[in-house]
Amino acid sequence: MPKNKKRNTPHRGGSGGSGSGAAAATAATAGGQHRNVQPFSDEDASIETMSHCSGYSDPSSFAEDGPEVLDEEGTQEDLEYKLKGFIDLTLDKSAKTRQAALEGIKNALASKMLYEFILERRMTLTDSIERCLKKGKSDEQRAAAALASVLCIQLGPGIESEEVLKTLGPILKKIICDGTASIQARQTCATCFGVCCFIATDDITELYSTLECLENVFTKSYLKEKDTNVICSTPNTVLHISSLLAWTLLLTICPISEVKKKLEMHFHKLPSLLSSDDVNMRIAAGESLALMFELARGMESDFFYEDMESLTQMLRALATDGNKHRAKVDKRKQRSVFRDILRAVEERDFPTETVKFGPERMYIDCWVKKHTYDTFKEVLGSGMQYHLQSNEFLRNVFELGPPVMLDAATLKTMKISRFERHLYNSAAFKARTKARSKCRDKRADVGEFF
């Protein structure tokens, strides 16, 4: 992804919901007035806390229906009221309540553009995330890091997201490098650090510092001279995978001089990760290699890789892997991915993918675009399609142009109601059950025959 295309993103001023109903929304609460909450402690939630929390909807409700929540269950003011409640609950005594509040805010921001609302409260949100990262345990730190990623995606490039990264960056780096911290928390923080840096950093030295931090993590999985031909996975492998993928994302926005330096440093060491006994590590390493070849050939059309024969042999073996000691699902997934990686390395070919969202389509026609899409899809989940339609930052990254404005009638014809979705899923389930029953009957008949 060329750096200049990401940096020239226009500053959004009104993409999200307005705060016109903010005063009315705070005038009353569902279960009484907000109580004064105290700073963090490890005490369990009191009855009063649980009663207070029950005044707001379950955080998971935002993830289930995405942007349809507003149309079916309330107004913009209702959503803003719920979010204000969640923001208040990030200061609660109970760790579980704080975690649920963080997840509720994250799910809402992943499924709806709320730029104006969070712009007014970005300092409050940043402070809450900072406290939860510093004082929270594993699950709470993961929820805080995930929220930080989505917060930066909502804000897009600019002073606001730069301030978020400036505040949270050192804490994320500390957690990533802390060997005593939870592996899962370090893994989420590595992804968050890469995504936030991709969006917000305008300081080249900060970009290089982030790359170095992530490098120091995933290079610990490289094959050492004293090791055997197989890299055995450890509890840290998931952290190394996330760090490698975040590092690869940032590599796509580096200046050419830095890209060349990184390619020289890692081109001959990264293939050793293809011998890992973890299928996800093998796939992450293979996709990173394919992207690095794409970058190298973009800079030099006649790029020559010295160990090409050895590398293609490894890739071909993985693309046709039939080892019995590996799970069938892993082998199927691996073979599919490595067939594409082998084509990219040998033939400079990429199988174009089509992503549909609303009335639009996006064609993923290179490894840089695929890796960027996969990263943001992991962060936003089911909200990715909505953000591709409405988020100016993401539309700029994928060169989709300004958001397409659709009238209410068109939107209504495009949307499937929850009831219709339920009927469709029920019919599909019945059809699958019927097909399985027929298959079982045939097997029974064959058994009786013999």
GROMACS .gro file of C-alpha atoms in nm:
model
  450
    1MET     CA    1   0.000   0.000   0.000
    2PRO     CA    2   0.177   0.319  -0.109
    3LYS     CA    3   0.231   0.544   0.185
    4ASN     CA    4   0.110   0.862   0.015
    5LYS     CA    5  -0.233   0.709  -0.046
    6LYS     CA    6  -0.281   0.646   0.323
    7ARG     CA    7  -0.147   0.976   0.446
    8ASN     CA    8  -0.360   1.203   0.227
    9THR     CA    9  -0.687   1.084   0.374
   10PRO     CA   10  -0.926   1.378   0.413
   11HIS     CA   11  -1.030   1.457   0.767
   12ARG     CA   12  -1.380   1.336   0.833
   13GLY     CA   13  -1.618   1.578   0.990
   14GLY     CA   14  -1.962   1.423   0.991
   15SER     CA   15  -1.958   1.059   0.905
   16GLY     CA   16  -2.090   0.934   1.235
   17GLY     CA   17  -2.406   1.003   1.427
   18SER     CA   18  -2.463   1.351   1.564
   19GLY     CA   19  -2.479   1.429   1.930
   20SER     CA   20  -2.809   1.619   1.909
   21GLY     CA   21  -2.982   1.391   2.156
   22ALA     CA   22  -2.696   1.380   2.407
   23ALA     CA   23  -2.856   1.615   2.661
   24ALA     CA   24  -3.190   1.438   2.649
   25ALA     CA   25  -3.026   1.098   2.672
   26THR     CA   26  -2.843   1.183   2.994
   27ALA     CA   27  -3.145   1.339   3.166
   28ALA     CA   28  -3.262   1.002   3.300
   29THR     CA   29  -3.134   0.648   3.330
   30ALA     CA   30  -3.299   0.312   3.291
   31GLY     CA   31  -3.255   0.206   3.651
   32GLY     CA   32  -3.194   0.528   3.843
   33GLN     CA   33  -2.927   0.792   3.846
   34HIS     CA   34  -2.561   0.703   3.793
   35ARG     CA   35  -2.378   0.645   4.115
   36ASN     CA   36  -2.030   0.781   4.176
   37VAL     CA   37  -1.779   0.510   4.091
   38GLN     CA   38  -1.445   0.470   4.259
   39PRO     CA   39  -1.108   0.392   4.104
   40PHE     CA   40  -0.993   0.036   4.038
   41SER     CA   41  -0.994  -0.233   4.302
   42ASP     CA   42  -1.014  -0.611   4.298
   43GLU     CA   43  -1.341  -0.620   4.488
   44ASP     CA   44  -1.629  -0.816   4.345
   45ALA     CA   45  -1.925  -0.634   4.195
   46SER     CA   46  -2.184  -0.531   4.450
   47ILE     CA   47  -2.560  -0.572   4.409
   48GLU     CA   48  -2.575  -0.201   4.336
   49THR     CA   49  -2.317  -0.239   4.059
   50MET     CA   50  -2.505  -0.526   3.897
   51SER     CA   51  -2.830  -0.333   3.914
   52HIS     CA   52  -2.660  -0.035   3.755
   53CYS     CA   53  -2.511  -0.250   3.481
   54SER     CA   54  -2.846  -0.412   3.399
   55GLY     CA   55  -2.979  -0.076   3.284
   56TYR     CA   56  -2.781  -0.116   2.960
   57SER     CA   57  -2.814  -0.377   2.692
   58ASP     CA   58  -2.589  -0.679   2.664
   59PRO     CA   59  -2.266  -0.577   2.484
   60SER     CA   60  -2.298  -0.878   2.254
   61SER     CA   61  -2.617  -0.730   2.107
   62PHE     CA   62  -2.407  -0.490   1.901
   63ALA     CA   63  -2.215  -0.775   1.739
   64GLU     CA   64  -2.518  -0.985   1.645
   65ASP     CA   65  -2.704  -0.745   1.420
   66GLY     CA   66  -2.439  -0.490   1.324
   67PRO     CA   67  -2.571  -0.160   1.186
   68GLU     CA   68  -2.929  -0.290   1.186
   69VAL     CA   69  -2.949  -0.234   1.562
   70LEU     CA   70  -3.053   0.128   1.519
   71ASP     CA   71  -3.326   0.056   1.265
   72GLU     CA   72  -3.483  -0.229   1.461
   73GLU     CA   73  -3.431  -0.151   1.826
   74GLY     CA   74  -3.408   0.221   1.877
   75THR     CA   75  -3.281   0.558   1.772
   76GLN     CA   76  -2.943   0.722   1.755
   77GLU     CA   77  -3.012   0.873   2.096
   78ASP     CA   78  -3.073   0.528   2.244
   79LEU     CA   79  -2.740   0.402   2.114
   80GLU     CA   80  -2.555   0.708   2.244
   81TYR     CA   81  -2.721   0.665   2.582
   82LYS     CA   82  -2.607   0.303   2.602
   83LEU     CA   83  -2.254   0.399   2.502
   84LYS     CA   84  -2.239   0.670   2.770
   85GLY     CA   85  -2.338   0.405   3.021
   86PHE     CA   86  -2.065   0.171   2.898
   87ILE     CA   87  -1.808   0.452   2.919
   88ASP     CA   88  -1.910   0.515   3.282
   89LEU     CA   89  -1.881   0.143   3.358
   90THR     CA   90  -1.518   0.132   3.244
   91LEU     CA   91  -1.447   0.285   3.589
   92ASP     CA   92  -1.642   0.021   3.780
   93LYS     CA   93  -1.496  -0.176   4.071
   94SER     CA   94  -1.564  -0.511   3.906
   95ALA     CA   95  -1.313  -0.631   3.646
   96LYS     CA   96  -1.588  -0.828   3.469
   97THR     CA   97  -1.807  -0.519   3.445
   98ARG     CA   98  -1.520  -0.311   3.306
   99GLN     CA   99  -1.439  -0.581   3.052
  100ALA     CA  100  -1.803  -0.608   2.942
  101ALA     CA  101  -1.821  -0.229   2.905
  102LEU     CA  102  -1.505  -0.222   2.690
  103GLU     CA  103  -1.642  -0.501   2.470
  104GLY     CA  104  -1.977  -0.324   2.440
  105ILE     CA  105  -1.812  -0.001   2.318
  106LYS     CA  106  -1.588  -0.196   2.079
  107ASN     CA  107  -1.881  -0.387   1.928
  108ALA     CA  108  -2.079  -0.066   1.880
  109LEU     CA  109  -1.788   0.113   1.709
  110ALA     CA  110  -1.722  -0.191   1.490
  111SER     CA  111  -2.080  -0.196   1.363
  112LYS     CA  112  -2.164   0.176   1.332
  113MET     CA  113  -1.985   0.497   1.233
  114LEU     CA  114  -1.998   0.723   1.540
  115TYR     CA  115  -1.725   0.972   1.456
  116GLU     CA  116  -1.882   1.283   1.610
  117PHE     CA  117  -1.982   1.101   1.927
  118ILE     CA  118  -1.637   0.955   1.997
  119LEU     CA  119  -1.457   1.270   1.883
  120GLU     CA  120  -1.609   1.452   2.180
  121ARG     CA  121  -1.514   1.169   2.416
  122ARG     CA  122  -1.187   1.046   2.272
  123MET     CA  123  -0.983   1.167   2.571
  124THR     CA  124  -1.219   0.993   2.814
  125LEU     CA  125  -1.206   0.673   2.609
  126THR     CA  126  -0.829   0.690   2.579
  127ASP     CA  127  -0.794   0.738   2.955
  128SER     CA  128  -1.022   0.441   3.021
  129ILE     CA  129  -0.826   0.220   2.782
  130GLU     CA  130  -0.498   0.333   2.938
  131ARG     CA  131  -0.615   0.248   3.291
  132CYS     CA  132  -0.746  -0.094   3.185
  133LEU     CA  133  -0.422  -0.177   3.004
  134LYS     CA  134  -0.211  -0.072   3.302
  135LYS     CA  135  -0.412  -0.219   3.589
  136GLY     CA  136  -0.628  -0.487   3.429
  137LYS     CA  137  -0.557  -0.858   3.394
  138SER     CA  138  -0.544  -1.066   3.075
  139ASP     CA  139  -0.905  -1.051   2.947
  140GLU     CA  140  -0.948  -0.686   3.040
  141GLN     CA  141  -0.622  -0.592   2.865
  142ARG     CA  142  -0.736  -0.779   2.554
  143ALA     CA  143  -1.070  -0.595   2.553
  144ALA     CA  144  -0.894  -0.260   2.601
  145ALA     CA  145  -0.646  -0.326   2.317
  146ALA     CA  146  -0.926  -0.438   2.083
  147LEU     CA  147  -1.119  -0.119   2.161
  148ALA     CA  148  -0.809   0.093   2.092
  149SER     CA  149  -0.781  -0.059   1.743
  150VAL     CA  150  -1.143   0.016   1.655
  151LEU     CA  151  -1.117   0.365   1.807
  152CYS     CA  152  -0.831   0.450   1.570
  153ILE     CA  153  -1.021   0.300   1.274
  154GLN     CA  154  -1.315   0.529   1.356
  155LEU     CA  155  -1.095   0.840   1.395
  156GLY     CA  156  -0.879   0.771   1.089
  157PRO     CA  157  -0.546   0.946   1.025
  158GLY     CA  158  -0.510   1.281   1.197
  159ILE     CA  159  -0.416   1.457   1.517
  160GLU     CA  160  -0.681   1.274   1.721
  161SER     CA  161  -0.557   0.922   1.639
  162GLU     CA  162  -0.196   1.038   1.675
  163GLU     CA  163  -0.275   1.144   2.031
  164VAL     CA  164  -0.432   0.806   2.101
  165LEU     CA  165  -0.120   0.628   1.974
  166LYS     CA  166   0.109   0.866   2.162
  167THR     CA  167  -0.071   0.782   2.488
  168LEU     CA  168  -0.119   0.408   2.438
  169GLY     CA  169   0.186   0.319   2.227
  170PRO     CA  170   0.439   0.296   2.514
  171ILE     CA  171   0.198   0.087   2.723
  172LEU     CA  172   0.126  -0.151   2.433
  173LYS     CA  173   0.499  -0.189   2.370
  174LYS     CA  174   0.564  -0.261   2.737
  175ILE     CA  175   0.297  -0.534   2.749
  176ILE     CA  176   0.420  -0.693   2.423
  177CYS     CA  177   0.775  -0.716   2.560
  178ASP     CA  178   0.672  -0.823   2.911
  179GLY     CA  179   0.747  -1.195   2.947
  180THR     CA  180   0.534  -1.216   3.262
  181ALA     CA  181   0.218  -1.080   3.097
  182SER     CA  182  -0.056  -1.303   2.954
  183ILE     CA  183   0.028  -1.444   2.609
  184GLN     CA  184  -0.326  -1.367   2.488
  185ALA     CA  185  -0.299  -1.006   2.608
  186ARG     CA  186   0.042  -0.965   2.441
  187GLN     CA  187  -0.098  -1.115   2.120
  188THR     CA  188  -0.391  -0.869   2.104
  189CYS     CA  189  -0.161  -0.580   2.194
  190ALA     CA  190   0.074  -0.672   1.907
  191THR     CA  191  -0.214  -0.660   1.657
  192CYS     CA  192  -0.341  -0.335   1.810
  193PHE     CA  193   0.004  -0.174   1.799
  194GLY     CA  194   0.043  -0.258   1.431
  195VAL     CA  195  -0.306  -0.138   1.333
  196CYS     CA  196  -0.287   0.187   1.531
  197CYS     CA  197   0.059   0.263   1.394
  198PHE     CA  198  -0.059   0.190   1.039
  199ILE     CA  199  -0.341   0.442   1.082
  200ALA     CA  200  -0.200   0.712   1.304
  201THR     CA  201   0.176   0.745   1.290
  202ASP     CA  202   0.318   1.027   1.085
  203ASP     CA  203   0.661   1.002   1.245
  204ILE     CA  204   0.898   0.779   1.050
  205THR     CA  205   1.112   0.713   1.357
  206GLU     CA  206   0.802   0.589   1.545
  207LEU     CA  207   0.722   0.358   1.254
  208TYR     CA  208   1.074   0.213   1.258
  209SER     CA  209   1.059   0.174   1.636
  210THR     CA  210   0.733  -0.022   1.610
  211LEU     CA  211   0.879  -0.246   1.339
  212GLU     CA  212   1.180  -0.318   1.559
  213CYS     CA  213   0.960  -0.400   1.858
  214LEU     CA  214   0.757  -0.652   1.656
  215GLU     CA  215   1.072  -0.794   1.494
  216ASN     CA  216   1.225  -0.866   1.831
  217VAL     CA  217   0.924  -1.082   1.911
  218PHE     CA  218   0.864  -1.298   1.601
  219THR     CA  219   1.232  -1.352   1.516
  220LYS     CA  220   1.256  -1.565   1.831
  221SER     CA  221   1.078  -1.833   1.626
  222TYR     CA  222   1.349  -1.837   1.359
  223LEU     CA  223   1.534  -2.167   1.317
  224LYS     CA  224   1.862  -2.159   1.508
  225GLU     CA  225   2.175  -2.332   1.385
  226LYS     CA  226   2.165  -2.583   1.669
  227ASP     CA  227   1.797  -2.665   1.604
  228THR     CA  228   1.661  -2.953   1.402
  229ASN     CA  229   1.479  -2.911   1.072
  230VAL     CA  230   1.146  -2.862   1.248
  231ILE     CA  231   1.048  -2.566   1.467
  232CYS     CA  232   0.841  -2.689   1.758
  233SER     CA  233   0.556  -2.462   1.863
  234THR     CA  234   0.549  -2.311   2.211
  235PRO     CA  235   0.289  -2.113   2.407
  236ASN     CA  236   0.452  -1.802   2.257
  237THR     CA  237   0.385  -1.912   1.897
  238VAL     CA  238   0.048  -1.732   1.880
  239LEU     CA  239   0.222  -1.411   1.991
  240HIS     CA  240   0.493  -1.456   1.727
  241ILE     CA  241   0.228  -1.507   1.457
  242SER     CA  242   0.041  -1.186   1.550
  243SER     CA  243   0.368  -0.992   1.568
  244LEU     CA  244   0.476  -1.120   1.224
  245LEU     CA  245   0.141  -1.027   1.067
  246ALA     CA  246   0.145  -0.679   1.227
  247TRP     CA  247   0.506  -0.629   1.112
  248THR     CA  248   0.412  -0.731   0.757
  249LEU     CA  249   0.125  -0.480   0.758
  250LEU     CA  250   0.360  -0.196   0.855
  251LEU     CA  251   0.613  -0.305   0.595
  252THR     CA  252   0.360  -0.209   0.325
  253ILE     CA  253   0.377   0.161   0.424
  254CYS     CA  254   0.755   0.188   0.471
  255PRO     CA  255   0.975   0.395   0.238
  256ILE     CA  256   1.152   0.197  -0.034
  257SER     CA  257   1.491   0.228   0.138
  258GLU     CA  258   1.355   0.071   0.457
  259VAL     CA  259   1.173  -0.203   0.264
  260LYS     CA  260   1.499  -0.301   0.092
  261LYS     CA  261   1.677  -0.314   0.427
  262LYS     CA  262   1.408  -0.536   0.581
  263LEU     CA  263   1.400  -0.767   0.279
  264GLU     CA  264   1.776  -0.820   0.299
  265MET     CA  265   1.746  -0.891   0.671
  266HIS     CA  266   1.457  -1.139   0.660
  267PHE     CA  267   1.436  -1.295   0.313
  268HIS     CA  268   1.675  -1.576   0.401
  269LYS     CA  269   1.554  -1.631   0.760
  270LEU     CA  270   1.176  -1.615   0.721
  271PRO     CA  271   1.154  -1.940   0.515
  272SER     CA  272   1.270  -2.130   0.826
  273LEU     CA  273   0.924  -2.063   0.976
  274LEU     CA  274   0.774  -2.278   0.700
  275SER     CA  275   0.907  -2.580   0.892
  276SER     CA  276   0.708  -2.492   1.206
  277ASP     CA  277   0.476  -2.763   1.336
  278ASP     CA  278   0.203  -2.497   1.380
  279VAL     CA  279  -0.014  -2.464   1.068
  280ASN     CA  280  -0.100  -2.100   1.139
  281MET     CA  281   0.266  -2.008   1.168
  282ARG     CA  282   0.342  -2.183   0.837
  283ILE     CA  283   0.058  -1.995   0.666
  284ALA     CA  284   0.155  -1.658   0.819
  285ALA     CA  285   0.516  -1.706   0.710
  286GLY     CA  286   0.412  -1.813   0.359
  287GLU     CA  287   0.179  -1.518   0.307
  288SER     CA  288   0.442  -1.277   0.440
  289LEU     CA  289   0.695  -1.422   0.196
  290ALA     CA  290   0.452  -1.382  -0.095
  291LEU     CA  291   0.395  -1.018   0.003
  292MET     CA  292   0.769  -0.956   0.034
  293PHE     CA  293   0.826  -1.100  -0.315
  294GLU     CA  294   0.554  -0.870  -0.445
  295LEU     CA  295   0.720  -0.565  -0.286
  296ALA     CA  296   1.064  -0.667  -0.411
  297ARG     CA  297   0.944  -0.716  -0.769
  298GLY     CA  298   0.756  -0.388  -0.751
  299MET     CA  299   1.087  -0.214  -0.683
  300GLU     CA  300   1.293  -0.424  -0.923
  301SER     CA  301   1.113  -0.607  -1.202
  302ASP     CA  302   1.413  -0.838  -1.253
  303PHE     CA  303   1.448  -0.916  -0.882
  304PHE     CA  304   1.651  -1.235  -0.828
  305TYR     CA  305   1.626  -1.456  -0.519
  306GLU     CA  306   1.930  -1.674  -0.467
  307ASP     CA  307   1.760  -1.966  -0.292
  308MET     CA  308   1.460  -1.978  -0.525
  309GLU     CA  309   1.492  -2.349  -0.602
  310SER     CA  310   1.508  -2.447  -0.234
  311LEU     CA  311   1.217  -2.216  -0.147
  312THR     CA  312   0.991  -2.340  -0.425
  313GLN     CA  313   1.058  -2.699  -0.319
  314MET     CA  314   0.942  -2.616   0.035
  315LEU     CA  315   0.634  -2.434  -0.094
  316ARG     CA  316   0.545  -2.717  -0.332
  317ALA     CA  317   0.578  -2.971  -0.051
  318LEU     CA  318   0.340  -2.767   0.166
  319ALA     CA  319   0.098  -2.721  -0.125
  320THR     CA  320   0.077  -3.100  -0.167
  321ASP     CA  321   0.127  -3.200   0.197
  322GLY     CA  322  -0.013  -3.545   0.274
  323ASN     CA  323   0.149  -3.616   0.612
  324LYS     CA  324  -0.079  -3.847   0.808
  325HIS     CA  325   0.018  -3.702   1.145
  326ARG     CA  326  -0.144  -3.369   1.057
  327ALA     CA  327  -0.515  -3.302   1.092
  328LYS     CA  328  -0.722  -3.318   0.773
  329VAL     CA  329  -0.863  -2.969   0.829
  330ASP     CA  330  -0.512  -2.824   0.871
  331LYS     CA  331  -0.383  -3.000   0.560
  332ARG     CA  332  -0.678  -2.883   0.350
  333LYS     CA  333  -0.638  -2.523   0.467
  334GLN     CA  334  -0.262  -2.531   0.418
  335ARG     CA  335  -0.271  -2.681   0.069
  336SER     CA  336  -0.522  -2.422  -0.052
  337VAL     CA  337  -0.316  -2.128   0.075
  338PHE     CA  338   0.022  -2.257  -0.039
  339ARG     CA  339  -0.100  -2.327  -0.393
  340ASP     CA  340  -0.165  -1.953  -0.422
  341ILE     CA  341   0.167  -1.867  -0.254
  342LEU     CA  342   0.357  -2.097  -0.492
  343ARG     CA  343   0.191  -1.934  -0.793
  344ALA     CA  344   0.286  -1.591  -0.657
  345VAL     CA  345   0.650  -1.682  -0.606
  346GLU     CA  346   0.697  -1.885  -0.925
  347GLU     CA  347   0.462  -1.718  -1.173
  348ARG     CA  348   0.401  -1.372  -1.018
  349ASP     CA  349   0.033  -1.453  -1.028
  350PHE     CA  350  -0.242  -1.369  -0.778
  351PRO     CA  351  -0.592  -1.523  -0.779
  352THR     CA  352  -0.822  -1.222  -0.769
  353GLU     CA  353  -1.088  -1.227  -0.497
  354THR     CA  354  -1.414  -1.033  -0.496
  355VAL     CA  355  -1.560  -0.880  -0.181
  356LYS     CA  356  -1.923  -0.764  -0.198
  357PHE     CA  357  -2.066  -0.504   0.039
  358GLY     CA  358  -2.403  -0.346  -0.025
  359PRO     CA  359  -2.432  -0.255  -0.393
  360GLU     CA  360  -2.053  -0.232  -0.432
  361ARG     CA  361  -1.770  -0.473  -0.505
  362MET     CA  362  -1.403  -0.463  -0.423
  363TYR     CA  363  -1.143  -0.667  -0.611
  364ILE     CA  364  -0.848  -0.793  -0.409
  365ASP     CA  365  -0.582  -0.838  -0.675
  366CYS     CA  366  -0.251  -0.837  -0.486
  367TRP     CA  367  -0.096  -0.967  -0.164
  368VAL     CA  368  -0.062  -0.619  -0.011
  369LYS     CA  369  -0.433  -0.558  -0.050
  370LYS     CA  370  -0.521  -0.906   0.075
  371HIS     CA  371  -0.308  -0.874   0.387
  372THR     CA  372  -0.448  -0.529   0.465
  373TYR     CA  373  -0.805  -0.653   0.418
  374ASP     CA  374  -0.746  -0.963   0.633
  375THR     CA  375  -0.599  -0.752   0.914
  376PHE     CA  376  -0.890  -0.509   0.934
  377LYS     CA  377  -1.138  -0.795   0.891
  378GLU     CA  378  -0.988  -0.960   1.198
  379VAL     CA  379  -1.031  -0.638   1.400
  380LEU     CA  380  -1.379  -0.540   1.279
  381GLY     CA  381  -1.530  -0.886   1.233
  382SER     CA  382  -1.882  -0.873   1.090
  383GLY     CA  383  -1.863  -0.491   1.084
  384MET     CA  384  -1.604  -0.494   0.804
  385GLN     CA  385  -1.863  -0.468   0.526
  386TYR     CA  386  -2.036  -0.175   0.694
  387HIS     CA  387  -1.705   0.010   0.737
  388LEU     CA  388  -1.612  -0.053   0.374
  389GLN     CA  389  -1.934   0.125   0.281
  390SER     CA  390  -1.914   0.413   0.529
  391ASN     CA  391  -1.563   0.461   0.666
  392GLU     CA  392  -1.372   0.716   0.457
  393PHE     CA  393  -1.036   0.601   0.593
  394LEU     CA  394  -1.087   0.239   0.483
  395ARG     CA  395  -1.235   0.347   0.152
  396ASN     CA  396  -0.924   0.555   0.093
  397VAL     CA  397  -0.694   0.265   0.186
  398PHE     CA  398  -0.868   0.036  -0.065
  399GLU     CA  399  -0.914   0.313  -0.325
  400LEU     CA  400  -1.295   0.290  -0.325
  401GLY     CA  401  -1.364   0.662  -0.355
  402PRO     CA  402  -1.617   0.860  -0.149
  403PRO     CA  403  -1.898   0.664   0.023
  404VAL     CA  404  -2.192   0.586  -0.204
  405MET     CA  405  -2.506   0.765  -0.087
  406LEU     CA  406  -2.818   0.546  -0.098
  407ASP     CA  407  -3.175   0.657  -0.039
  408ALA     CA  408  -3.394   0.495   0.226
  409ALA     CA  409  -3.598   0.297  -0.028
  410THR     CA  410  -3.286   0.135  -0.175
  411LEU     CA  411  -3.152   0.050   0.168
  412LYS     CA  412  -3.483  -0.107   0.265
  413THR     CA  413  -3.487  -0.334  -0.039
  414MET     CA  414  -3.129  -0.444   0.031
  415LYS     CA  415  -3.182  -0.530   0.398
  416ILE     CA  416  -3.302  -0.870   0.511
  417SER     CA  417  -3.506  -0.864   0.829
  418ARG     CA  418  -3.412  -1.077   1.126
  419PHE     CA  419  -3.724  -1.293   1.075
  420GLU     CA  420  -3.641  -1.354   0.708
  421ARG     CA  421  -3.285  -1.441   0.805
  422HIS     CA  422  -3.418  -1.690   1.062
  423LEU     CA  423  -3.645  -1.854   0.802
  424TYR     CA  424  -3.359  -1.879   0.555
  425ASN     CA  425  -3.128  -2.041   0.813
  426SER     CA  426  -3.401  -2.282   0.923
  427ALA     CA  427  -3.466  -2.390   0.563
  428ALA     CA  428  -3.095  -2.440   0.504
  429PHE     CA  429  -3.066  -2.647   0.822
  430LYS     CA  430  -3.359  -2.868   0.718
  431ALA     CA  431  -3.209  -2.920   0.374
  432ARG     CA  432  -2.875  -3.024   0.523
  433THR     CA  433  -3.045  -3.262   0.767
  434LYS     CA  434  -3.247  -3.420   0.486
  435ALA     CA  435  -2.936  -3.467   0.273
  436ARG     CA  436  -2.749  -3.630   0.562
  437SER     CA  437  -3.041  -3.863   0.629
  438LYS     CA  438  -3.048  -3.978   0.266
  439CYS     CA  439  -2.673  -4.035   0.276
  440ARG     CA  440  -2.706  -4.244   0.594
  441ASP     CA  441  -2.987  -4.449   0.439
  442LYS     CA  442  -2.771  -4.528   0.136
  443ARG     CA  443  -2.482  -4.639   0.357
  444ALA     CA  444  -2.722  -4.860   0.558
  445ASP     CA  445  -2.854  -5.021   0.237
  446VAL     CA  446  -2.499  -5.093   0.117
  447GLY     CA  447  -2.412  -5.246   0.455
  448GLU     CA  448  -2.717  -5.475   0.443
  449PHE     CA  449  -2.636  -5.577   0.085
  450PHE     CA  450  -2.288  -5.694   0.178
   0.00000   0.00000   0.00000
